[in-house]
Amino acid sequence: MMSLVETKRLRGAVARGCAVSLVLVARLAFGAEPRSDQAAFDIIRNGDPNCSIVIAEHPTPAARLAALELQYHFLRIAGTEVPIRSEGQEVHGPRILVGESRLTRQLGFRSADLEPQEYLIAFRPNTIVLIGRDWEDTELNRKVQGRFIGGESLQELRQKVDYWKTVGCPERSTGTMELPGVYDDQGTCLAAYDFLERCCGVRWYGPTESTLVIPAARTLRAGGDDIRRAPALKHRGALVSCSWPFLRGQWGEFSREQLYLHWRRLRAGGERWAANHTFFPQTIKTTFTDPAYQCQKPRGRGSQLCYSNPKLVNQVTRMARDYFDGTGDLPEGWKAAGDYFAIVPDDNINLCNCEACRALLKQGASRKTGFFSSGEMSDYWFSFVNAVAREVGRTHPGKFIATLAYWSYALPPGFALEPNVSVSPCLHTCLYAIHDGARENDLKLYRGWLKQTKAPMFLWVYYHHPMEPALIERWKCFPNVMVHQTAKTMQMFTRDNVRGIFECGEQDQLEQYILAKVWDDPTVNVDGLIEEFFRLYFVAAGEPMQKFYLGLEAIACNPANYPPPYHRSNGIDWKGVAWAELGTAERMAELGKLIAQAETLAQTKSEKQRVAAWRGAFWDWMRQGRDEYEAGLRKGR
Ligand SMILES: [Zn+2]
């Protein structure tokens, strides 16, 4: 069982000067009263730095980034530089110890005593410790292979940035650096980011300058109980690329480097895992060339294989073993990461029609649901998955064969799964608020998998409706704001011990932010975060903007607003319902008033800029949608 959020209080000064292990410290110190001398630590006093940031002689990539992030945000808060020193240099006065170093070891704090992704924020006299388990930059670690959902390698996700240029201080540039990989351990960064949010009031609502909330202060004081925890969800696959209009408009222009930094600040990444199509023309051409297992259906040739063929089972087993042994290269376009080797058929149903394949397909024919997520192919596909898993399990206990539960193989099969099969159901979360049938069909298969799988379970969640069809077919959808539904659904998944989630698609700025926060801690106060966002972000214009946003949600999430014929048994006619039922003339008039009110109330340059960004992203889009709809009515369409 995966432990959820773990917040242990490590109080007192038991660890001072003694090199006992962290675990022991936790036990000894638990429950002791905080000492007054460590309750307050002045990082900056009256505009002057009052401490140093101290890192190891050879810091981990995470510690290096964490130190820079602290320095930058302190600079922004008080306009003064808190120096970064190496443990080898003489350091006088209070210090913030970032990542493991000789100094943290003297206090009893070692990275190795923490679980992956676990981190510690500890307050000791004249000392703050920010430490977690970090990936070490060694030749051996760099050799480890991994390819993620889009086929990107571990190394490609260790992006390089010019840090100071990226944060808007090019005059301080010291050249480019490599960021800790998205899927490399970076517990020290998790500690630093949590510290900046919790103790310094920093909020990252987006990657751009105008989307940051950084309070200004002459004196910055931190203190309190120690915090030892880890993000609840272990794989946080929300590497939003901001390709859709709402987020793009709300964030404003940004660079790739700013985006890379933003992913880390929102704690995207985590445990290594991947599952997506692995058999498709590219991999078949390069890797699966044996005529013995080619697909017997002419239309499926070169895209699917004969998944009942023992020769194919043998070859894939060998590939999985080589991967887990660290020998042999993963083919371009394959997906495997950490303890998970993925196998998923191509995205079509042009399946082999040899006798053996036909028999397995026939076996599942009764498992149709009438929804996109169905089960007529489940017995066929999971027979193959089981065959590979059984073989790999013999030689590689503790490793997993990952696969999706998707489309015609979304339902569990009519037999038990091998214990080392890690399944990722694909769920239509963007329909949950408004389509009972689709939601219940999803939840039934989701619970079926939960009950039947012994391996860690992951999810692929869809957030692509209605925006994706709207962009492809060039019409304007009503914004499908569903922040409360998303939070509720994600809370359920994390409570059920789902290990990781991949978000397919993207939502608006605030919903993306809330999603990241709930993934980190499902007990977070969602309404509190929403209220805080509007207060900090729009300030004087906060109230009408909040009413506007929650107004969109109330419309989009009310099932009564999707009557037939827009409500279909297996989905929604998004185009039809958008302006006929959701964005009606009356509602548009009400929403328009709120935007006008916000524009009047916005005081500062940044408030005005943010209101304008939201107006451009949401309101102008909606106005255009409504206008196009009315023009269509006039033409009698
Ligand atoms: Zn076949």
XYZ file of C-alpha atoms and ligand atoms in Angstrom:
638
model
C 0.000 0.000 0.000
C 1.238 3.406 -0.864
C 1.257 5.780 2.029
C -0.491 9.041 1.311
C 0.644 12.356 2.573
C 2.869 11.898 5.489
C 3.499 14.890 7.657
C 5.589 14.114 10.641
C 6.517 16.707 13.136
C 10.136 16.615 14.016
C 10.347 19.046 16.828
C 12.979 19.974 19.329
C 16.688 20.135 19.155
C 17.499 16.502 19.742
C 19.468 16.324 16.545
C 21.672 19.281 17.315
C 25.282 18.335 17.025
C 24.669 14.609 17.003
C 24.946 12.393 14.009
C 22.067 10.038 14.637
C 20.068 8.882 11.658
C 17.048 10.818 10.510
C 14.634 7.999 11.276
C 15.885 7.874 14.813
C 15.649 11.628 15.113
C 12.050 11.460 13.974
C 11.181 9.023 16.690
C 13.044 10.810 19.445
C 11.793 14.212 18.566
C 8.188 13.388 17.868
C 5.842 15.316 20.047
C 8.434 17.399 21.815
C 7.598 21.059 22.246
C 9.173 23.535 19.831
C 11.861 25.695 21.347
C 11.401 29.399 21.237
C 14.912 30.084 19.902
C 14.160 28.187 16.709
C 10.642 29.459 16.202
C 11.861 32.395 14.167
C 14.685 32.583 11.675
C 15.331 35.825 9.849
C 16.340 35.116 6.277
C 16.320 38.825 5.489
C 16.269 41.566 8.102
C 15.353 45.144 7.198
C 16.326 44.634 3.582
C 19.690 43.005 4.368
C 20.578 39.331 4.009
C 20.818 37.666 7.394
C 21.960 34.186 6.375
C 23.716 32.149 3.696
C 22.436 29.374 1.476
C 24.890 26.483 1.844
C 25.254 23.579 -0.586
C 27.699 20.669 -0.834
C 31.054 20.982 -2.561
C 29.583 18.864 -5.382
C 25.845 19.457 -5.108
C 23.249 17.259 -6.810
C 21.448 18.854 -9.774
C 18.408 19.245 -7.498
C 20.368 21.009 -4.748
C 21.966 23.346 -7.298
C 18.570 24.328 -8.701
C 16.961 24.579 -5.264
C 19.678 26.996 -4.088
C 19.187 29.210 -7.158
C 15.413 29.162 -6.777
C 15.731 30.263 -3.147
C 18.187 33.006 -4.071
C 16.002 34.291 -6.895
C 12.800 34.375 -4.873
C 14.522 36.052 -1.888
C 15.873 38.603 -4.327
C 12.376 39.256 -5.616
C 10.849 39.409 -2.140
C 13.301 41.886 -0.581
C 15.540 43.109 -3.408
C 18.640 41.753 -1.736
C 20.989 38.871 -2.471
C 21.291 36.021 -0.004
C 24.663 34.494 -0.929
C 25.087 30.866 -1.992
C 28.143 29.294 -0.379
C 29.762 25.934 -0.702
C 30.303 23.868 2.446
C 34.027 24.217 1.813
C 33.878 27.980 2.306
C 33.816 29.564 5.702
C 30.231 30.382 6.619
C 29.405 32.670 9.502
C 25.989 33.185 10.975
C 22.666 31.575 10.223
C 22.452 29.258 7.238
C 19.948 27.482 5.050
C 21.365 24.052 4.259
C 20.164 22.913 0.845
C 20.619 19.241 -0.010
C 22.898 16.835 1.798
C 26.298 18.177 2.834
C 28.831 17.666 5.573
C 26.850 20.189 7.619
C 23.559 18.304 7.319
C 25.307 15.059 8.199
C 26.619 16.727 11.339
C 22.981 17.395 12.233
C 21.989 13.820 11.423
C 20.303 14.525 8.095
C 21.130 12.265 5.157
C 19.293 11.964 1.853
C 19.536 8.197 1.961
C 17.395 8.102 5.106
C 14.499 9.513 3.111
C 12.295 7.542 0.728
C 12.244 8.568 -2.937
C 10.314 11.876 -3.213
C 10.238 12.258 0.549
C 11.682 15.506 1.852
C 12.286 17.406 5.011
C 12.011 21.033 6.034
C 13.627 21.287 9.445
C 14.193 24.247 11.729
C 17.153 24.153 14.084
C 18.835 26.982 15.968
C 20.251 29.350 13.348
C 19.679 26.690 10.719
C 17.037 25.694 8.225
C 17.502 22.324 6.527
C 15.922 21.637 3.140
C 16.745 18.125 2.058
C 15.351 15.207 0.074
C 16.423 12.171 -1.896
C 18.207 13.397 -5.036
C 19.394 11.791 -8.241
C 23.195 11.723 -8.366
C 24.960 12.693 -11.547
C 27.102 9.593 -12.144
C 28.133 7.809 -15.303
C 26.110 4.782 -14.233
C 22.957 6.806 -13.560
C 23.270 8.497 -16.924
C 23.334 5.128 -18.664
C 19.900 4.183 -17.355
C 17.351 4.051 -20.153
C 13.798 5.256 -20.127
C 11.261 6.379 -22.709
C 8.081 8.089 -21.655
C 4.569 8.479 -23.046
C 5.596 10.632 -25.974
C 8.699 8.485 -26.574
C 11.001 11.102 -24.993
C 14.066 9.729 -23.210
C 15.180 10.324 -19.639
C 18.061 12.398 -20.940
C 15.775 14.570 -23.085
C 13.836 15.429 -19.939
C 16.985 16.809 -18.293
C 16.514 20.094 -20.069
C 19.176 22.760 -20.143
C 18.391 26.358 -19.269
C 20.222 29.571 -18.627
C 18.693 29.977 -15.194
C 19.089 33.711 -14.704
C 18.013 34.531 -18.222
C 14.958 32.326 -17.747
C 13.864 34.144 -14.586
C 14.362 37.541 -16.182
C 17.755 38.534 -14.762
C 20.065 38.063 -17.774
C 22.711 40.314 -16.191
C 23.359 37.599 -13.589
C 23.780 34.826 -16.165
C 26.481 32.246 -15.536
C 25.707 30.168 -18.620
C 23.461 27.175 -19.050
C 22.849 24.425 -16.540
C 21.095 21.092 -16.714
C 17.897 20.889 -14.711
C 17.212 17.817 -12.606
C 15.390 15.440 -14.952
C 11.607 15.531 -14.756
C 11.685 11.889 -13.684
C 14.901 12.019 -11.627
C 14.643 12.145 -7.838
C 14.729 15.784 -6.730
C 13.563 15.724 -3.137
C 15.664 18.779 -2.282
C 13.760 20.803 -4.910
C 10.469 19.523 -3.479
C 11.614 20.769 -0.065
C 12.653 24.171 -1.431
C 9.426 24.675 -3.391
C 7.280 23.662 -0.445
C 9.291 26.046 1.745
C 8.878 28.951 -0.687
C 5.111 28.417 -0.831
C 4.514 27.612 2.806
C 6.914 29.974 4.541
C 7.465 32.762 1.998
C 4.010 33.047 0.375
C 5.245 32.465 -3.187
C 2.680 31.162 -5.722
C 3.438 29.894 -9.226
C 0.227 30.302 -11.201
C 2.075 30.068 -14.483
C 5.555 30.158 -16.041
C 5.562 33.836 -16.967
C 6.547 36.887 -14.968
C 2.951 38.149 -14.913
C 1.627 34.862 -13.508
C 3.905 34.749 -10.458
C 2.757 35.971 -7.072
C 5.758 36.946 -4.963
C 5.085 39.034 -1.874
C 7.318 41.998 -1.112
C 8.881 42.331 2.336
C 11.775 44.086 4.093
C 12.065 41.305 6.625
C 11.522 37.661 5.789
C 11.130 35.390 8.784
C 10.548 31.626 8.741
C 9.971 29.073 11.451
C 7.590 26.515 12.828
C 7.225 22.786 13.012
C 9.399 20.518 10.933
C 7.764 19.013 7.902
C 8.537 15.584 6.568
C 6.352 14.393 3.728
C 6.148 13.278 0.117
C 3.700 14.046 -2.686
C 0.686 11.741 -2.474
C 0.638 10.742 -6.116
C 3.954 9.216 -7.129
C 3.810 9.784 -10.900
C 2.467 13.210 -11.808
C 2.175 13.307 -15.581
C 0.994 16.824 -16.268
C 3.724 18.220 -18.508
C 1.334 20.743 -19.950
C 2.727 22.205 -23.134
C 0.127 24.950 -23.271
C -0.994 24.241 -26.796
C -4.648 25.209 -26.301
C -6.132 28.707 -26.282
C -7.349 29.091 -22.685
C -4.097 28.329 -20.934
C -2.061 30.034 -23.631
C -4.060 33.225 -23.273
C -4.011 33.151 -19.481
C -0.283 32.477 -19.199
C 0.772 34.862 -21.945
C 3.923 34.503 -24.034
C 6.499 32.235 -22.443
C 9.735 30.496 -23.373
C 10.353 26.749 -23.310
C 12.833 27.334 -20.504
C 10.202 29.069 -18.382
C 7.899 26.118 -18.961
C 10.575 23.632 -17.876
C 11.046 25.539 -14.658
C 7.299 25.750 -14.106
C 6.899 21.958 -14.345
C 9.412 21.548 -11.555
C 7.850 24.263 -9.411
C 4.483 22.523 -9.652
C 6.189 19.178 -8.864
C 5.293 17.466 -12.121
C 7.207 14.255 -12.754
C 8.100 11.906 -9.926
C 8.326 8.161 -10.262
C 9.343 6.695 -13.604
C 6.507 5.015 -15.466
C 5.195 4.973 -19.030
C 2.465 3.283 -21.039
C 1.329 4.110 -24.548
C 1.182 2.393 -27.945
C 4.341 0.372 -28.557
C 3.374 -1.760 -31.572
C 2.922 0.508 -34.578
C 4.459 0.929 -38.034
C 7.722 2.476 -36.801
C 8.564 -0.223 -34.247
C 7.316 -3.054 -36.457
C 9.567 -1.863 -39.272
C 12.658 -1.674 -37.080
C 12.135 -4.428 -34.535
C 9.333 -6.892 -35.324
C 10.298 -8.143 -38.738
C 9.840 -11.918 -38.346
C 7.264 -13.085 -40.911
C 5.989 -15.700 -38.426
C 4.002 -13.221 -36.316
C 2.892 -10.647 -38.845
C -0.791 -9.682 -38.688
C -2.929 -11.907 -40.887
C -5.444 -9.221 -41.749
C -4.293 -7.233 -44.812
C -5.405 -3.869 -43.351
C -3.579 -4.516 -40.084
C -0.318 -5.587 -41.673
C 2.579 -3.439 -40.571
C 0.542 -1.821 -37.804
C -0.654 -4.731 -35.640
C 0.934 -8.157 -35.027
C -0.330 -11.649 -34.347
C -0.591 -11.317 -30.566
C -1.250 -15.020 -30.029
C 2.062 -16.054 -31.577
C 4.593 -17.606 -29.140
C 7.523 -16.246 -31.147
C 6.303 -12.721 -30.509
C 5.890 -13.491 -26.797
C 9.494 -14.712 -26.734
C 10.883 -11.679 -28.491
C 9.025 -9.171 -26.325
C 10.020 -11.106 -23.192
C 13.646 -10.886 -24.260
C 13.323 -7.134 -24.845
C 11.760 -6.619 -21.420
C 14.481 -8.660 -19.724
C 17.199 -6.746 -21.561
C 15.593 -3.486 -20.527
C 15.415 -4.467 -16.864
C 19.008 -5.739 -17.021
C 20.150 -2.459 -18.541
C 21.403 -4.156 -21.695
C 20.155 -3.588 -25.228
C 18.577 -0.402 -26.519
C 14.897 0.448 -26.471
C 13.639 0.922 -30.022
C 12.826 4.488 -31.023
C 9.166 5.103 -30.158
C 9.019 2.443 -27.444
C 7.825 3.195 -23.905
C 9.489 1.847 -20.777
C 10.546 3.667 -17.629
C 11.762 2.661 -14.202
C 10.246 -0.686 -13.202
C 7.690 -0.577 -16.023
C 8.055 -2.035 -19.498
C 5.038 -1.128 -21.635
C 3.257 -3.143 -24.297
C 0.223 -1.615 -26.034
C -1.177 -2.421 -29.505
C -1.552 0.176 -32.239
C -4.532 2.523 -32.091
C -6.885 0.629 -34.449
C -8.874 -2.610 -34.526
C -7.413 -4.117 -37.692
C -6.510 -7.217 -35.730
C -5.035 -10.486 -36.877
C -7.560 -13.020 -38.123
C -5.550 -16.207 -37.806
C -7.433 -19.020 -36.124
C -5.903 -18.558 -32.666
C -6.464 -14.776 -32.640
C -10.019 -15.158 -33.922
C -10.857 -17.619 -31.150
C -9.651 -15.206 -28.450
C -11.509 -12.318 -30.019
C -14.683 -14.384 -30.150
C -14.283 -15.193 -26.481
C -14.660 -11.502 -25.569
C -17.348 -10.586 -28.081
C -20.043 -10.363 -25.414
C -18.122 -7.689 -23.489
C -19.476 -4.714 -25.427
C -20.736 -1.780 -23.378
C -22.107 0.626 -25.982
C -19.553 3.212 -24.805
C -16.115 4.033 -26.158
C -14.622 2.066 -23.266
C -15.579 -1.509 -23.895
C -14.199 -5.032 -23.549
C -14.606 -7.115 -26.684
C -10.844 -7.217 -27.221
C -9.882 -7.666 -23.560
C -9.480 -11.457 -23.540
C -7.368 -11.268 -26.684
C -5.078 -8.461 -25.590
C -4.615 -9.512 -21.974
C -3.821 -13.099 -23.021
C -0.755 -11.663 -24.734
C 0.069 -9.349 -21.819
C -0.244 -12.262 -19.387
C 1.977 -14.485 -21.530
C 4.789 -11.914 -21.553
C 4.306 -11.041 -17.879
C 4.441 -14.685 -16.818
C 7.828 -15.150 -18.514
C 9.309 -11.876 -17.295
C 8.033 -12.579 -13.775
C 10.068 -15.776 -13.641
C 13.339 -13.931 -14.070
C 12.571 -10.397 -12.872
C 10.432 -10.317 -9.747
C 9.496 -6.796 -8.691
C 9.381 -5.553 -12.283
C 6.164 -4.843 -14.164
C 4.647 -5.169 -17.611
C 2.670 -1.970 -18.096
C -0.282 -1.662 -20.420
C -3.306 0.517 -21.025
C -6.913 -0.531 -20.468
C -8.311 1.375 -23.399
C -11.129 1.391 -25.955
C -12.088 -2.206 -26.854
C -9.766 -3.605 -24.168
C -10.764 -1.142 -21.431
C -12.609 -3.750 -19.350
C -10.895 -6.462 -17.333
C -10.744 -9.816 -19.157
C -12.592 -12.943 -18.124
C -9.536 -14.385 -16.348
C -7.085 -13.360 -13.640
C -4.126 -11.132 -14.440
C -0.551 -12.047 -13.676
C 0.488 -10.200 -10.488
C 3.163 -8.205 -12.342
C 0.781 -6.617 -14.851
C 0.406 -2.906 -14.147
C -2.749 -1.591 -15.797
C -3.660 1.981 -16.676
C -7.346 2.450 -17.392
C -8.093 5.387 -19.707
C -10.901 7.417 -18.176
C -13.136 10.141 -19.614
C -12.914 12.443 -16.632
C -13.983 15.463 -18.690
C -17.491 13.952 -18.840
C -17.920 13.059 -15.189
C -19.888 16.103 -14.077
C -22.514 15.859 -16.769
C -22.809 12.347 -18.165
C -23.918 9.729 -15.647
C -23.770 6.875 -18.151
C -20.209 7.497 -19.275
C -19.071 8.120 -15.700
C -20.675 4.950 -14.365
C -19.271 2.897 -17.244
C -15.822 4.290 -16.440
C -16.090 3.815 -12.702
C -17.315 0.268 -13.113
C -14.281 -0.727 -15.144
C -12.007 1.341 -12.894
C -13.263 -0.488 -9.803
C -13.038 -3.788 -11.634
C -9.358 -3.161 -12.300
C -8.736 -1.929 -8.757
C -10.158 -5.167 -7.443
C -8.279 -7.395 -9.794
C -4.791 -5.907 -10.095
C -2.068 -6.651 -7.604
C 0.508 -4.391 -9.256
C 0.500 -0.587 -8.855
C -2.240 1.003 -10.948
C -1.885 4.148 -13.038
C -4.474 6.192 -14.928
C -4.685 7.989 -18.231
C -7.278 10.726 -17.810
C -8.898 12.608 -20.686
C -9.228 16.355 -20.563
C -9.497 16.847 -24.291
C -13.243 17.437 -24.669
C -14.613 19.702 -25.907
C -11.492 21.671 -26.849
C -9.820 19.142 -29.124
C -12.789 18.660 -31.513
C -13.450 22.412 -31.380
C -9.925 23.186 -32.572
C -9.905 20.460 -35.211
C -13.330 21.402 -36.582
C -12.843 25.150 -36.064
C -15.728 26.077 -33.809
C -15.768 27.639 -30.362
C -16.703 25.494 -27.392
C -18.166 26.739 -24.135
C -15.343 26.596 -21.550
C -15.625 23.244 -19.787
C -14.557 24.572 -16.397
C -15.002 21.802 -13.798
C -12.458 22.578 -11.123
C -14.474 21.074 -8.246
C -15.306 17.912 -10.169
C -11.645 17.523 -11.154
C -10.511 17.980 -7.564
C -13.105 15.504 -6.292
C -12.206 12.894 -8.911
C -8.473 13.228 -8.255
C -9.050 12.985 -4.514
C -10.869 9.703 -5.095
C -8.050 8.336 -7.254
C -5.370 9.163 -4.705
C -7.485 7.755 -1.850
C -7.772 4.532 -3.857
C -3.956 4.342 -3.926
C -3.621 4.968 -7.626
C 0.130 5.333 -8.100
C 0.257 7.831 -10.924
C -1.831 9.772 -13.432
C -1.179 11.039 -16.929
C -3.277 14.018 -17.976
C -4.204 13.874 -21.667
C -5.188 17.374 -22.738
C -5.175 20.473 -20.554
C -7.562 22.663 -18.601
C -7.464 26.354 -17.773
C -4.871 28.064 -15.613
C -6.616 27.646 -12.270
C -7.830 24.095 -12.844
C -4.308 23.023 -13.844
C -2.978 24.577 -10.668
C -5.604 22.912 -8.459
C -4.951 19.574 -10.150
C -1.264 19.797 -9.272
C -2.071 20.742 -5.678
C -4.527 17.862 -5.188
C -2.050 15.397 -6.674
C 0.487 16.618 -4.155
C -1.922 16.550 -1.219
C -5.509 15.308 -1.665
C -6.505 16.752 1.722
C -5.810 20.298 0.563
C -8.633 22.848 0.992
C -9.754 23.297 -2.618
C -12.172 26.170 -1.979
C -9.468 27.872 0.063
C -7.027 27.606 -2.855
C -9.601 28.962 -5.307
C -10.474 31.880 -3.050
C -6.757 32.571 -2.479
C -6.077 32.567 -6.208
C -8.649 35.246 -6.980
C -7.589 37.333 -3.997
C -3.855 37.206 -4.762
C -4.053 37.241 -8.531
C -6.720 39.780 -9.397
C -6.700 41.616 -6.056
C -9.122 44.539 -6.557
C -10.817 42.717 -9.445
C -10.879 39.403 -7.584
C -14.542 39.265 -6.706
C -16.103 39.630 -10.152
C -13.417 37.379 -11.667
C -14.206 34.667 -9.144
C -17.923 35.030 -9.852
C -17.205 34.836 -13.571
C -15.106 31.687 -13.246
C -17.425 29.879 -10.862
C -20.303 31.012 -13.087
C -18.693 29.219 -16.040
C -18.308 26.136 -13.884
C -21.909 26.216 -12.667
C -23.115 26.310 -16.281
C -20.689 23.716 -17.640
C -21.201 21.238 -14.785
C -25.000 21.285 -14.615
C -26.355 18.119 -16.293
C -29.690 19.887 -16.853
C -27.904 22.149 -19.375
C -27.307 19.143 -21.648
C -30.794 18.013 -22.675
C -31.417 15.680 -25.614
C -30.496 15.698 -28.436
C -27.185 17.116 -27.114
C -26.981 14.438 -24.466
C -26.333 11.217 -26.312
C -26.286 7.772 -24.769
C -22.505 7.536 -25.227
C -21.385 11.163 -25.081
C -22.205 14.824 -25.676
C -22.822 16.831 -28.826
C -20.409 19.516 -27.691
C -20.794 21.696 -30.747
C -24.582 21.661 -30.673
C -24.907 22.356 -26.981
C -22.280 25.118 -26.708
C -24.303 28.210 -27.563
C -27.815 26.799 -27.845
C -27.907 25.637 -24.224
C -24.763 26.687 -22.321
C -23.736 30.160 -23.458
C -27.254 31.517 -23.933
C -27.824 35.219 -24.592
C -29.052 35.788 -21.005
C -26.075 34.060 -19.431
C -23.656 35.856 -21.730
C -25.129 39.181 -20.655
C -24.602 38.307 -16.975
C -21.050 37.045 -17.555
C -20.255 40.102 -19.667
C -21.241 42.371 -16.782
C -18.770 40.619 -14.489
C -15.933 41.061 -16.971
C -16.798 44.750 -17.367
C -16.894 45.111 -13.585
C -13.491 43.447 -13.241
C -12.027 45.780 -15.854
C -13.316 48.781 -13.939
C -12.043 47.507 -10.595
C -8.542 46.458 -11.713
C -6.116 48.989 -10.250
C -2.483 48.133 -10.812
C -0.734 47.315 -14.053
C -0.539 43.646 -13.143
C -4.222 43.420 -12.175
C -5.161 45.024 -15.483
C -2.819 42.734 -17.381
C -4.249 39.620 -15.736
C -7.863 40.633 -16.288
C -7.014 41.363 -19.932
C -5.364 37.940 -20.287
C -8.420 36.160 -18.914
C -10.715 38.290 -20.992
C -8.743 37.391 -24.106
C -8.583 33.702 -23.259
C -12.147 33.084 -22.100
C -14.421 35.987 -22.843
C -13.342 36.999 -26.357
C -13.421 33.332 -27.352
C -16.937 32.996 -25.934
C -18.151 36.178 -27.597
C -16.861 34.910 -30.898
C -18.578 31.564 -30.355
C -21.853 33.260 -29.516
C -21.587 35.604 -32.538
C -20.870 32.719 -34.901
C -23.826 30.812 -33.494
C -26.193 33.758 -33.933
C -24.925 34.405 -37.454
C -25.643 30.739 -38.201
C -29.188 31.101 -36.862
C -29.786 34.114 -39.091
C -28.639 32.137 -42.093
C -31.151 29.474 -41.069
C -28.537 26.807 -40.391
Zn -2.933 -14.177 -35.182
